Coordinates of C-alpha atoms in Angstrom, one line a residue:
Chain A
M1 CA 7.4 18.2 -23.0
N2 CA 9.4 18.0 -26.1
A3 CA 10.7 14.5 -26.4
T4 CA 11.2 14.8 -30.1
A5 CA 13.6 17.8 -29.9
A6 CA 16.7 15.7 -30.2
S7 CA 15.3 13.3 -32.8
P8 CA 16.4 13.3 -36.4
P9 CA 14.2 15.5 -38.7
R10 CA 10.9 13.8 -39.3
A11 CA 9.2 13.2 -42.5
V12 CA 7.2 16.2 -43.7
D13 CA 3.6 16.1 -42.5
A14 CA 2.1 15.1 -45.8
E15 CA 4.3 12.1 -45.9
A16 CA 3.7 11.3 -42.3
Q17 CA 0.0 11.4 -43.0
A18 CA 0.4 9.1 -45.9
G19 CA 2.0 6.5 -43.7
R20 CA 5.2 6.9 -41.7
P21 CA 8.2 5.1 -42.9
A22 CA 8.6 1.6 -41.6
A23 CA 10.6 1.5 -38.4
R24 CA 13.9 -0.1 -38.9
A25 CA 15.5 -1.7 -35.9
R26 CA 18.9 0.0 -36.4
H27 CA 17.3 3.5 -36.4
A28 CA 14.5 3.1 -34.0
Y29 CA 14.5 4.6 -30.5
V30 CA 13.4 1.3 -29.1
S31 CA 14.5 -1.9 -30.7
V32 CA 13.1 -5.1 -29.4
E33 CA 15.4 -7.9 -30.5
G34 CA 14.2 -11.5 -30.4
I35 CA 12.7 -11.5 -27.0
A36 CA 11.0 -14.6 -25.6
R37 CA 9.3 -15.6 -22.4
R38 CA 9.2 -19.2 -21.3
Y39 CA 8.0 -20.8 -18.1
G40 CA 9.7 -24.2 -18.1
A41 CA 8.6 -26.0 -21.3
T42 CA 5.8 -23.5 -22.0
T43 CA 6.7 -20.7 -24.4
I44 CA 4.4 -17.7 -24.0
F45 CA 5.9 -15.8 -26.9
E46 CA 9.2 -16.0 -28.8
D47 CA 11.2 -14.4 -31.6
V48 CA 9.5 -11.0 -31.1
W49 CA 11.2 -8.3 -33.0
F50 CA 10.0 -4.7 -33.5
G51 CA 11.1 -1.1 -33.3
I52 CA 9.5 2.1 -32.1
E53 CA 10.6 5.4 -33.6
R54 CA 10.8 8.6 -31.7
G55 CA 7.4 10.3 -31.8
E56 CA 5.7 7.1 -32.8
F57 CA 2.6 5.7 -31.1
V58 CA 2.6 1.9 -31.3
C59 CA -0.3 -0.3 -30.1
L60 CA 0.0 -4.0 -29.4
V61 CA -3.2 -5.9 -30.0
G62 CA -3.8 -9.5 -29.2
H63 CA -5.9 -11.9 -27.2
S64 CA -5.4 -12.6 -23.5
G65 CA -2.5 -15.0 -22.8
C66 CA -0.3 -14.0 -25.7
G67 CA 2.1 -12.2 -23.2
K68 CA 1.2 -8.6 -24.1
T69 CA 1.6 -7.4 -20.5
T70 CA 4.9 -9.2 -20.2
I71 CA 6.2 -7.4 -23.3
L72 CA 5.2 -4.1 -21.7
N73 CA 6.8 -5.0 -18.4
I74 CA 10.0 -6.0 -20.3
L75 CA 10.0 -2.6 -22.0
A76 CA 9.4 -1.0 -18.7
G77 CA 12.4 -2.9 -17.2
L78 CA 10.2 -4.5 -14.5
E79 CA 10.9 -8.0 -15.9
G80 CA 13.6 -9.5 -18.0
P81 CA 13.0 -11.5 -21.1
T82 CA 14.0 -15.2 -21.1
E83 CA 15.8 -14.6 -24.3
G84 CA 16.7 -11.6 -26.4
A85 CA 17.1 -8.0 -25.4
V86 CA 15.6 -4.6 -25.7
I87 CA 17.7 -1.7 -26.8
V88 CA 16.6 1.8 -25.9
D89 CA 18.6 4.7 -27.2
G90 CA 21.5 2.5 -28.0
A91 CA 21.7 0.8 -24.6
E92 CA 20.2 -2.4 -23.4
I93 CA 17.4 -2.2 -20.8
T94 CA 18.7 -3.6 -17.5
G95 CA 15.9 -2.1 -15.2
P96 CA 13.2 0.5 -14.9
S97 CA 13.9 4.0 -15.9
L98 CA 12.3 7.4 -15.4
D99 CA 12.7 7.9 -19.1
R100 CA 10.0 5.2 -19.7
A101 CA 6.9 6.2 -17.7
V102 CA 4.3 3.5 -17.1
I103 CA 0.5 4.1 -16.9
F104 CA -0.7 1.0 -15.2
Q105 CA -3.9 -0.9 -15.9
G106 CA -5.1 -0.4 -12.3
H107 CA -4.3 3.2 -11.7
A108 CA -1.7 2.2 -9.1
L109 CA -2.1 5.4 -7.1
M110 CA -0.9 5.4 -3.5
P111 CA -4.2 5.7 -1.5
W112 CA -2.5 7.5 1.4
M113 CA -1.4 10.4 -0.8
T114 CA -3.6 13.1 -2.3
A115 CA -3.8 13.5 -6.1
T116 CA -1.2 16.2 -5.8
G117 CA 0.9 14.0 -3.4
N118 CA 1.0 11.2 -5.9
V119 CA 2.2 13.3 -8.7
A120 CA 4.6 15.2 -6.4
F121 CA 6.1 11.9 -5.3
A122 CA 6.9 11.0 -8.9
L123 CA 8.4 14.5 -9.5
S124 CA 10.5 14.3 -6.3
C125 CA 12.0 11.1 -7.8
R126 CA 12.6 12.8 -11.2
H127 CA 14.1 16.0 -9.8
R128 CA 16.1 15.1 -6.8
G129 CA 17.1 18.7 -6.1
W130 CA 13.6 20.1 -6.0
S131 CA 12.1 21.2 -2.8
R132 CA 8.8 19.8 -1.6
A133 CA 7.0 23.0 -2.6
Q134 CA 8.5 22.9 -6.1
C135 CA 7.3 19.4 -6.6
E136 CA 3.8 20.2 -5.3
A137 CA 3.5 23.3 -7.5
A138 CA 4.6 21.3 -10.6
A139 CA 2.2 18.5 -9.6
R140 CA -0.7 20.9 -9.4
E141 CA 0.2 22.2 -12.8
A142 CA 0.3 18.7 -14.2
L143 CA -3.1 17.9 -12.7
K144 CA -4.6 21.0 -14.1
R145 CA -3.5 20.0 -17.6
V146 CA -5.6 16.9 -17.4
G147 CA -8.6 18.7 -16.0
L148 CA -8.3 17.9 -12.4
G149 CA -7.8 21.4 -11.0
H150 CA -10.8 20.9 -8.8
A151 CA -9.6 17.7 -7.2
L152 CA -6.0 18.5 -6.2
D153 CA -6.3 17.6 -2.6
R154 CA -8.5 14.6 -2.8
R155 CA -7.3 11.1 -2.1
P156 CA -7.8 8.4 -4.6
A157 CA -10.7 7.0 -2.6
E158 CA -12.6 10.2 -3.2
L159 CA -12.0 10.1 -7.0
S160 CA -14.0 8.3 -9.7
G161 CA -12.3 5.7 -11.8
G162 CA -11.8 8.1 -14.7
M163 CA -10.3 10.7 -12.4
K164 CA -7.9 8.2 -10.9
Q165 CA -6.7 7.2 -14.3
R166 CA -6.3 10.9 -15.1
V167 CA -4.0 11.3 -12.1
G168 CA -2.1 8.3 -13.4
I169 CA -1.7 10.0 -16.8
A170 CA -0.7 13.3 -15.1
R171 CA 1.9 11.4 -13.1
A172 CA 3.4 9.9 -16.2
L173 CA 3.3 13.1 -18.2
A174 CA 4.8 15.2 -15.4
L175 CA 7.9 13.1 -15.6
E176 CA 8.4 14.3 -19.2
P177 CA 9.5 10.8 -20.1
K178 CA 11.1 9.9 -23.4
M179 CA 8.5 7.3 -23.8
M180 CA 5.1 6.3 -22.3
L181 CA 4.1 2.7 -21.7
M182 CA 0.4 2.0 -21.2
D183 CA -1.0 -1.3 -20.2
E184 CA -4.7 -1.2 -21.2
P185 CA -5.0 2.1 -19.4
F186 CA -8.8 2.6 -20.1
S187 CA -10.0 -1.0 -19.9
A188 CA -11.4 -0.6 -16.3
L189 CA -13.4 2.5 -17.1
D190 CA -17.0 2.9 -18.3
A191 CA -17.6 3.6 -21.9
L192 CA -18.3 7.3 -21.6
T193 CA -15.2 8.0 -19.4
R194 CA -13.1 5.8 -21.6
G195 CA -14.1 7.8 -24.7
S196 CA -13.3 11.2 -23.3
L197 CA -9.9 10.0 -22.0
Q198 CA -9.1 8.4 -25.4
D199 CA -9.9 11.7 -27.1
E200 CA -7.7 13.5 -24.6
V201 CA -4.8 11.2 -25.0
S202 CA -5.2 11.4 -28.8
R203 CA -5.0 15.2 -28.5
L204 CA -2.0 15.1 -26.2
V205 CA -0.3 12.6 -28.5
T206 CA -0.9 14.8 -31.5
E207 CA 0.3 17.9 -29.7
T208 CA 3.4 16.6 -28.1
R209 CA 4.5 13.8 -30.4
Q210 CA 5.0 11.6 -27.4
T211 CA 6.6 8.3 -28.1
A212 CA 4.3 5.7 -26.8
F213 CA 3.6 2.0 -26.6
M214 CA 0.2 0.8 -25.6
I215 CA -1.5 -2.5 -25.1
T216 CA -5.2 -2.7 -25.8
H217 CA -8.1 -5.0 -26.5
D218 CA -10.1 -2.2 -28.1
V219 CA -9.7 -2.0 -31.9
D220 CA -11.2 1.5 -32.1
E221 CA -8.8 2.7 -29.4
A222 CA -5.9 1.4 -31.3
I223 CA -7.0 3.0 -34.6
L224 CA -7.7 6.3 -32.8
L225 CA -4.2 6.5 -31.2
A226 CA -1.7 4.4 -33.0
D227 CA 0.6 5.0 -35.9
R228 CA 1.2 1.3 -36.2
I229 CA -0.7 -1.6 -34.7
L230 CA 1.2 -4.8 -34.0
L231 CA -1.0 -7.8 -34.2
M232 CA 0.0 -10.7 -32.0
S233 CA -1.0 -14.3 -32.7
N234 CA -2.5 -16.4 -29.9
G235 CA -0.3 -17.9 -27.2
P236 CA 1.3 -20.1 -26.3
G237 CA 4.1 -19.6 -28.8
A238 CA 2.7 -16.2 -29.8
R239 CA 4.5 -14.0 -32.4
I240 CA 3.9 -10.7 -34.0
A241 CA 2.0 -11.9 -37.0
E242 CA 1.4 -8.6 -38.8
V243 CA 2.0 -4.9 -38.6
V244 CA -0.8 -2.6 -39.6
V245 CA 0.2 0.9 -40.6
N246 CA -2.5 3.4 -39.6
T247 CA -2.6 5.9 -42.5
L248 CA -5.6 7.8 -41.2
P249 CA -4.7 11.5 -40.9
R250 CA -4.3 13.3 -37.5
P251 CA -5.8 14.9 -35.6
R252 CA -8.2 12.1 -35.0
T253 CA -11.2 12.2 -32.6
R254 CA -13.8 9.6 -31.9
A255 CA -16.3 11.9 -33.6
N256 CA -14.5 12.1 -36.9
L257 CA -12.7 8.8 -37.0
H258 CA -15.4 6.6 -38.5
H259 CA -16.0 9.2 -41.3
M260 CA -12.5 9.0 -42.5
P261 CA -12.0 7.2 -45.8
G262 CA -10.3 3.9 -45.2
Y263 CA -11.4 3.6 -41.6
H264 CA -13.8 0.7 -42.2
A265 CA -11.2 -1.3 -44.2
L266 CA -8.7 -0.7 -41.4
R267 CA -11.1 -1.7 -38.7
D268 CA -12.3 -4.8 -40.6
H269 CA -8.7 -5.9 -41.2
V270 CA -7.8 -5.8 -37.5
L271 CA -11.1 -7.4 -36.4
D272 CA -10.7 -10.2 -39.0
F273 CA -7.2 -10.8 -37.6
L274 CA -8.5 -11.0 -34.0
I275 CA -11.4 -13.2 -34.9
S276 CA -9.8 -15.8 -37.2
R277 CA -6.2 -15.2 -38.3
S278 CA -4.7 -14.8 -34.8
A279 CA -5.6 -18.4 -34.0
A280 CA -4.7 -19.7 -37.4
F281 CA -1.3 -18.2 -37.5
D282 CA 1.4 -20.9 -37.3
A283 CA 5.0 -19.8 -37.0
A284 CA 6.2 -23.2 -38.2
A285 CA 4.3 -22.7 -41.5
P286 CA 4.0 -18.9 -41.7
P287 CA 2.2 -17.1 -44.5
A288 CA 4.2 -16.1 -47.5
G289 CA 6.5 -13.2 -46.9
W290 CA 6.5 -13.6 -43.1
A291 CA 9.7 -13.7 -41.2
P292 CA 10.2 -12.9 -37.5
R293 CA 12.5 -10.1 -38.2
A294 CA 10.6 -8.7 -41.2
V295 CA 6.9 -8.9 -40.3
P296 CA 4.9 -7.8 -43.2
E297 CA 3.3 -4.3 -43.0
V298 CA -0.1 -3.7 -44.4
R299 CA -1.9 -0.5 -45.0
P300 CA -5.6 -1.5 -45.2
A301 CA -6.8 2.1 -45.2
I302 CA -5.2 2.7 -48.6
E303 CA -6.7 0.9 -51.5
S304 CA -3.5 0.4 -53.4
P305 CA -0.7 0.3 -50.8
P306 CA 2.5 2.1 -51.9
P307 CA 5.6 -0.1 -52.4
P308 CA 7.3 -0.8 -49.0
L309 CA 9.7 1.9 -48.0
A310 CA 11.8 -0.5 -46.0
A311 CA 13.3 -3.3 -47.9
E312 CA 14.7 -5.4 -45.1
Chain B
M1 CA -23.9 -5.2 10.2
A2 CA -25.9 -3.9 13.1
S3 CA -28.0 -0.9 12.3
E4 CA -26.9 2.5 13.7
V5 CA -27.9 2.9 17.4
P6 CA -28.5 6.5 18.6
F7 CA -25.8 7.4 21.0
W8 CA -28.1 8.6 23.8
R9 CA -30.0 5.4 23.9
A10 CA -26.9 3.3 24.3
A11 CA -25.6 5.8 27.0
A12 CA -28.9 5.6 28.8
L13 CA -28.9 1.8 28.8
S14 CA -25.2 1.8 30.0
L15 CA -26.1 4.1 32.9
L16 CA -29.1 2.1 33.8
L17 CA -27.1 -1.1 33.9
L18 CA -24.4 0.5 36.0
A19 CA -26.9 1.9 38.5
A20 CA -28.6 -1.5 38.7
A21 CA -25.3 -3.3 39.3
L22 CA -24.2 -0.7 42.0
I23 CA -27.5 -0.9 43.8
A24 CA -27.4 -4.7 43.8
W25 CA -23.9 -4.6 45.1
E26 CA -24.7 -2.1 47.8
L27 CA -27.6 -4.2 49.0
A28 CA -25.6 -7.5 48.9
V29 CA -22.9 -6.1 51.2
M30 CA -25.2 -4.4 53.7
P31 CA -24.5 -5.6 57.2
R32 CA -27.1 -8.1 58.3
A33 CA -29.0 -7.1 61.5
G34 CA -27.8 -9.2 64.4
G35 CA -25.2 -10.8 62.2
G36 CA -22.4 -9.9 64.5
A37 CA -22.8 -12.1 67.6
A38 CA -22.0 -10.6 70.9
L39 CA -18.2 -10.5 71.2
D40 CA -16.1 -10.0 74.2
P41 CA -15.4 -6.3 74.1
E42 CA -11.8 -6.8 75.4
Y43 CA -11.1 -9.4 72.7
A44 CA -12.5 -7.0 70.1
A45 CA -10.2 -4.3 71.4
L46 CA -7.3 -6.6 71.2
L47 CA -7.9 -7.7 67.7
G48 CA -9.1 -4.4 66.3
Q49 CA -11.7 -3.5 63.9
A50 CA -11.7 -6.6 61.9
A51 CA -12.6 -8.9 64.7
A52 CA -15.1 -6.4 66.0
Q53 CA -17.0 -6.9 62.7
G54 CA -17.2 -10.6 63.1
G55 CA -13.8 -11.8 62.3
T56 CA -13.9 -11.2 58.5
T57 CA -13.2 -8.2 56.5
P58 CA -16.5 -7.0 55.0
M59 CA -16.7 -6.6 51.3
P60 CA -17.0 -2.8 50.8
G61 CA -20.0 -1.4 49.0
P62 CA -19.9 1.1 46.1
A63 CA -20.4 4.0 48.5
A64 CA -17.4 3.0 50.6
I65 CA -15.3 2.5 47.4
G66 CA -16.5 5.8 46.0
A67 CA -15.5 7.6 49.1
R68 CA -12.1 5.9 49.1
L69 CA -11.6 6.7 45.4
L70 CA -12.2 10.4 46.1
E71 CA -9.7 10.2 48.9
L72 CA -7.1 8.5 46.7
L73 CA -7.7 10.8 43.8
S74 CA -7.7 14.0 45.9
D75 CA -3.9 13.5 46.4
P76 CA -2.7 11.0 43.9
F77 CA 0.9 12.0 43.8
Y78 CA 2.1 12.1 47.4
V79 CA 5.2 10.2 48.4
R80 CA 5.5 9.3 52.1
G81 CA 8.2 6.7 52.2
T82 CA 8.8 3.7 49.9
N83 CA 5.6 1.8 50.9
D84 CA 3.3 4.8 51.0
Q85 CA 2.9 6.5 47.7
G86 CA -0.1 7.9 45.9
I87 CA -1.9 5.9 43.3
G88 CA -1.0 8.3 40.6
V89 CA 2.7 7.7 41.4
Q90 CA 2.2 3.9 41.2
I91 CA 0.4 4.2 37.9
A92 CA 3.2 6.5 36.6
Y93 CA 5.8 3.9 37.5
S94 CA 3.9 1.2 35.7
L95 CA 3.4 3.4 32.7
L96 CA 7.1 4.3 32.7
R97 CA 8.0 0.6 32.6
V98 CA 5.4 -0.2 29.9
G99 CA 6.6 2.8 27.9
A100 CA 10.3 1.8 28.1
G101 CA 9.7 -1.9 27.3
F102 CA 7.1 -1.2 24.6
G103 CA 9.3 1.6 23.1
L104 CA 12.4 -0.7 23.0
A105 CA 10.3 -3.5 21.5
A106 CA 9.0 -1.1 18.8
L107 CA 12.6 0.0 18.0
V108 CA 13.6 -3.6 17.5
A109 CA 10.4 -5.1 16.1
I110 CA 9.6 -2.6 13.4
P111 CA 13.0 -2.5 11.6
L112 CA 13.4 -6.3 12.0
G113 CA 9.8 -6.8 10.8
F114 CA 10.7 -4.7 7.8
L115 CA 13.6 -6.9 6.9
I116 CA 11.6 -10.1 7.5
G117 CA 8.8 -8.7 5.4
M118 CA 11.0 -7.7 2.5
S119 CA 13.1 -10.9 2.5
P120 CA 11.3 -14.2 2.0
L121 CA 14.6 -15.9 2.9
L122 CA 14.9 -14.2 6.3
N123 CA 11.2 -14.8 6.9
A124 CA 11.6 -18.5 6.4
A125 CA 14.8 -18.7 8.4
L126 CA 13.5 -16.7 11.4
N127 CA 10.0 -18.1 11.4
P128 CA 10.7 -21.3 13.5
F129 CA 12.3 -19.2 16.3
I130 CA 9.5 -16.7 16.4
Q131 CA 6.9 -19.5 16.4
V132 CA 8.5 -21.2 19.4
L133 CA 9.2 -18.1 21.4
R134 CA 5.9 -16.3 20.8
P135 CA 3.6 -18.5 22.8
V136 CA 5.9 -18.4 25.9
S137 CA 4.3 -16.5 28.8
P138 CA 6.4 -13.4 29.3
L139 CA 6.5 -14.1 33.0
A140 CA 8.4 -17.3 32.3
W141 CA 11.3 -15.1 31.3
M142 CA 11.3 -13.3 34.6
P143 CA 13.7 -15.6 36.5
L144 CA 16.1 -15.7 33.6
A145 CA 15.9 -11.9 33.4
L146 CA 16.5 -11.5 37.2
Y147 CA 19.5 -13.9 37.0
T148 CA 21.2 -12.3 34.0
I149 CA 20.2 -8.6 34.5
K150 CA 20.4 -8.7 38.3
D151 CA 18.1 -5.7 38.5
S152 CA 14.5 -6.1 39.2
A153 CA 13.4 -2.8 37.7
V154 CA 15.2 -3.6 34.4
S155 CA 13.9 -7.1 34.5
S156 CA 10.3 -6.0 34.5
I157 CA 11.1 -3.7 31.5
F158 CA 12.7 -6.7 29.8
V159 CA 9.5 -8.8 30.4
I160 CA 7.4 -6.0 28.9
F161 CA 9.8 -5.9 26.0
I162 CA 9.6 -9.6 25.3
C163 CA 5.8 -9.7 25.5
S164 CA 5.3 -6.7 23.2
V165 CA 7.9 -7.6 20.6
W166 CA 6.0 -10.5 19.0
P167 CA 2.8 -8.9 17.8
M168 CA 4.6 -5.9 16.4
L169 CA 7.2 -8.1 14.7
L170 CA 4.7 -10.4 13.1
N171 CA 2.3 -7.6 12.0
T172 CA 5.1 -5.5 10.6
A173 CA 6.5 -8.4 8.6
F174 CA 3.0 -9.3 7.4
G175 CA 2.2 -5.7 6.5
V176 CA 5.4 -5.2 4.6
A177 CA 5.2 -8.5 2.8
S178 CA 1.7 -7.7 1.6
V179 CA 2.3 -4.3 0.1
R180 CA 0.7 -4.3 -3.3
R181 CA 3.1 -5.2 -6.1
E182 CA 1.8 -2.4 -8.3
W183 CA 2.9 0.2 -5.8
L184 CA 6.3 -1.3 -5.6
N185 CA 6.4 -1.3 -9.4
V186 CA 5.5 2.3 -9.4
A187 CA 8.4 3.0 -7.1
R188 CA 10.7 1.0 -9.3
T189 CA 9.7 2.7 -12.5
L190 CA 10.2 6.0 -10.7
E191 CA 13.7 4.8 -9.8
A192 CA 12.9 5.7 -6.1
G193 CA 15.8 4.3 -4.1
T194 CA 15.6 1.7 -1.4
W195 CA 15.3 4.2 1.4
K196 CA 12.7 6.3 -0.4
T197 CA 10.7 3.2 -1.3
A198 CA 10.8 2.0 2.3
T199 CA 9.8 5.3 3.9
R200 CA 7.4 6.7 1.3
V201 CA 5.7 3.6 -0.1
I202 CA 6.2 0.5 2.1
L203 CA 5.9 2.2 5.5
P204 CA 2.7 4.1 4.8
A205 CA 1.2 1.1 3.0
A206 CA 2.0 -1.2 6.0
A207 CA 1.3 1.4 8.7
P208 CA -2.3 0.3 9.5
T209 CA -1.1 -3.3 9.9
I210 CA 1.8 -2.2 12.0
L211 CA -0.5 -0.1 14.2
T212 CA -2.7 -3.1 14.7
G213 CA 0.3 -5.0 16.0
M214 CA 1.2 -2.1 18.3
R215 CA -2.3 -2.0 19.8
I216 CA -2.2 -5.7 20.5
S217 CA 1.2 -5.3 22.1
I218 CA 0.3 -2.4 24.3
G219 CA -2.7 -4.3 25.5
I220 CA -0.6 -7.4 26.4
A221 CA 2.1 -5.2 28.0
W222 CA -0.5 -3.5 30.2
L223 CA -1.8 -7.0 31.2
V224 CA 1.7 -8.3 32.0
I225 CA 3.0 -5.3 33.9
V226 CA 0.5 -5.9 36.8
A227 CA 1.7 -9.5 37.2
A228 CA 5.4 -8.5 36.7
E229 CA 5.2 -5.9 39.4
M230 CA 3.4 -8.3 41.8
L231 CA 6.4 -10.6 41.4
V232 CA 9.1 -7.9 41.5
G233 CA 7.6 -5.5 44.0
G234 CA 8.8 -2.1 45.0
T235 CA 6.6 0.3 43.0
G236 CA 3.9 0.2 40.4
I237 CA 0.2 -0.5 40.3
G238 CA 0.7 -4.2 40.3
Y239 CA 2.8 -4.0 43.4
W240 CA 0.2 -1.6 44.9
V241 CA -2.6 -4.2 44.4
W242 CA -0.5 -6.9 46.1
N243 CA 0.4 -4.5 48.9
Q244 CA -3.3 -3.6 49.5
W245 CA -4.1 -7.3 49.5
N246 CA -1.6 -7.8 52.2
N247 CA -3.2 -4.8 54.1
L248 CA -6.7 -6.4 53.4
S249 CA -7.7 -3.1 51.8
I250 CA -10.4 -4.6 49.6
A251 CA -11.7 -1.2 48.5
D252 CA -8.2 -0.2 47.3
I253 CA -8.0 -3.4 45.2
V254 CA -11.3 -2.7 43.6
I255 CA -10.1 0.8 42.8
A256 CA -6.9 -0.5 41.4
I257 CA -8.9 -2.8 39.1
L258 CA -10.9 0.2 37.9
M259 CA -7.8 2.3 37.4
I260 CA -6.0 -0.5 35.5
G261 CA -9.0 -0.8 33.2
V262 CA -9.2 3.0 32.6
V263 CA -5.5 3.4 31.9
G264 CA -5.5 0.3 29.6
L265 CA -8.5 1.8 27.7
A266 CA -6.7 5.2 27.4
L267 CA -3.5 3.5 26.1
D268 CA -5.6 1.6 23.5
R269 CA -7.5 4.8 22.5
L270 CA -4.2 6.7 22.1
L271 CA -2.9 4.1 19.6
G272 CA -6.3 4.1 18.1
L273 CA -5.9 7.8 17.3
V274 CA -2.5 7.1 15.7
A275 CA -4.0 4.2 13.7
H276 CA -6.8 6.5 12.5
A277 CA -4.2 9.1 11.4
V278 CA -2.3 6.6 9.3
A279 CA -5.3 4.7 8.0
W280 CA -6.0 4.8 4.3
R281 CA -8.8 3.4 2.2
E282 CA -9.0 2.8 -1.5

């Protein structure tokens, strides 16, 4: 897995830790350009613009009903937007692609296949020329990487919720996608399992610089994993109201996260948004400095934020 | 949910009930003393055994049937002319017809059910025809089949075909249509082609429902073949039952009922094994 090999040279680590440069649509790997979803007269969300750089982990946070899952499905190519387009690597998305692996909210494993079978099925789609034995061998390797070496031949019914989601993660990682899309992947799990999987994904993200887009309700999860957190206002008519840049240094674990300077400011900022500002946001009378194509970026973890690097 | 019953207790009760039923039967058919009034011996000789027993064919008891069953099963596959063939041969003919009709129906119903299940348009367009044709007794097709096909053997296969096609068609369509959207989305994000999605995702997901349809179909086919063979004649267990009725061999009819039941059970269990093999649980 080395999705970043072909990407332009990244900012040096010190700079990256101090806050990655703002993603600019024309350079980004993914560029979401003015997408909207309407059902008849009802607008779920509209005028949504954002970019995702290579190697960047972006979380989308918002209340139910603001169309988060729809945005993820549009990025996956499973649905089309009512308006606008999504450009990936210079080409508009017209359908699903193996380059964008999805980890589904429900694990979405096929119950008639073993854990190995599920991953091998994905691999057989990725590598058309591979024999069955090759796919299964690679699938076993992928499962061992997520700590499921002891459950290779079990069917999903014989796995716990956390193990099923691990298989889902292994299936996505085995594809070596250019990008991972995750739709609240841990929301159905109990707190302990969720925590250990979050740490594991945090480790994988740090190690592999996997480009990822994740939807979550969980503020701590977003702070643990994301480089940038997109905050969505409430639907209908939802917009991206704010972009929070997560300047906390990596590697992050749940154990050290809340000791990091700036963590509480960051967390309070996101929670405040969810509790009050998400409902108060009005695109017709937006706060000063807000424009749909230039959503203001904030760095709550740094007391005196540096001047914006991207002057749009 | 009934609590678990130990196997041996159920088996013991089954045997007890069977024994009681057989004893009651044997007692009920025992010849009454003095029942046969004095008959002119010459008249009796003229009319044969039936008349000698009082003019009616006595209902055979379990012992007589058991003896006859052993006799039939000791040589089930003999062929002595068209009207005298072993019971095994007759059952084999019936099974062959059911197999042919059921197999053809599966070949048509499963692919067609797939298309109907995948296409809401096709589903809506074909539904009225299916709903009208499905409740028609398969035997009602027999005259039309005889007229158009002009071959009684093929006609009975056609009747089996027509009666087993509906449950398989409807169950396949239903099973395919209710495949979980998230599995289809997985297949789409993996860029699995249509064929791969159909064979590796939709077919296994719908297999338990399809097998339920096949079990219903084979049950109906085995019911219908007896009636069809009574109509068409020639060979088969249904014909054999009718033939033994004409011969007034009541014991043979009882044996045929037993055999039809046992074979039907075996067919259902066979598909039950397949259903178990393709079953999945979440």
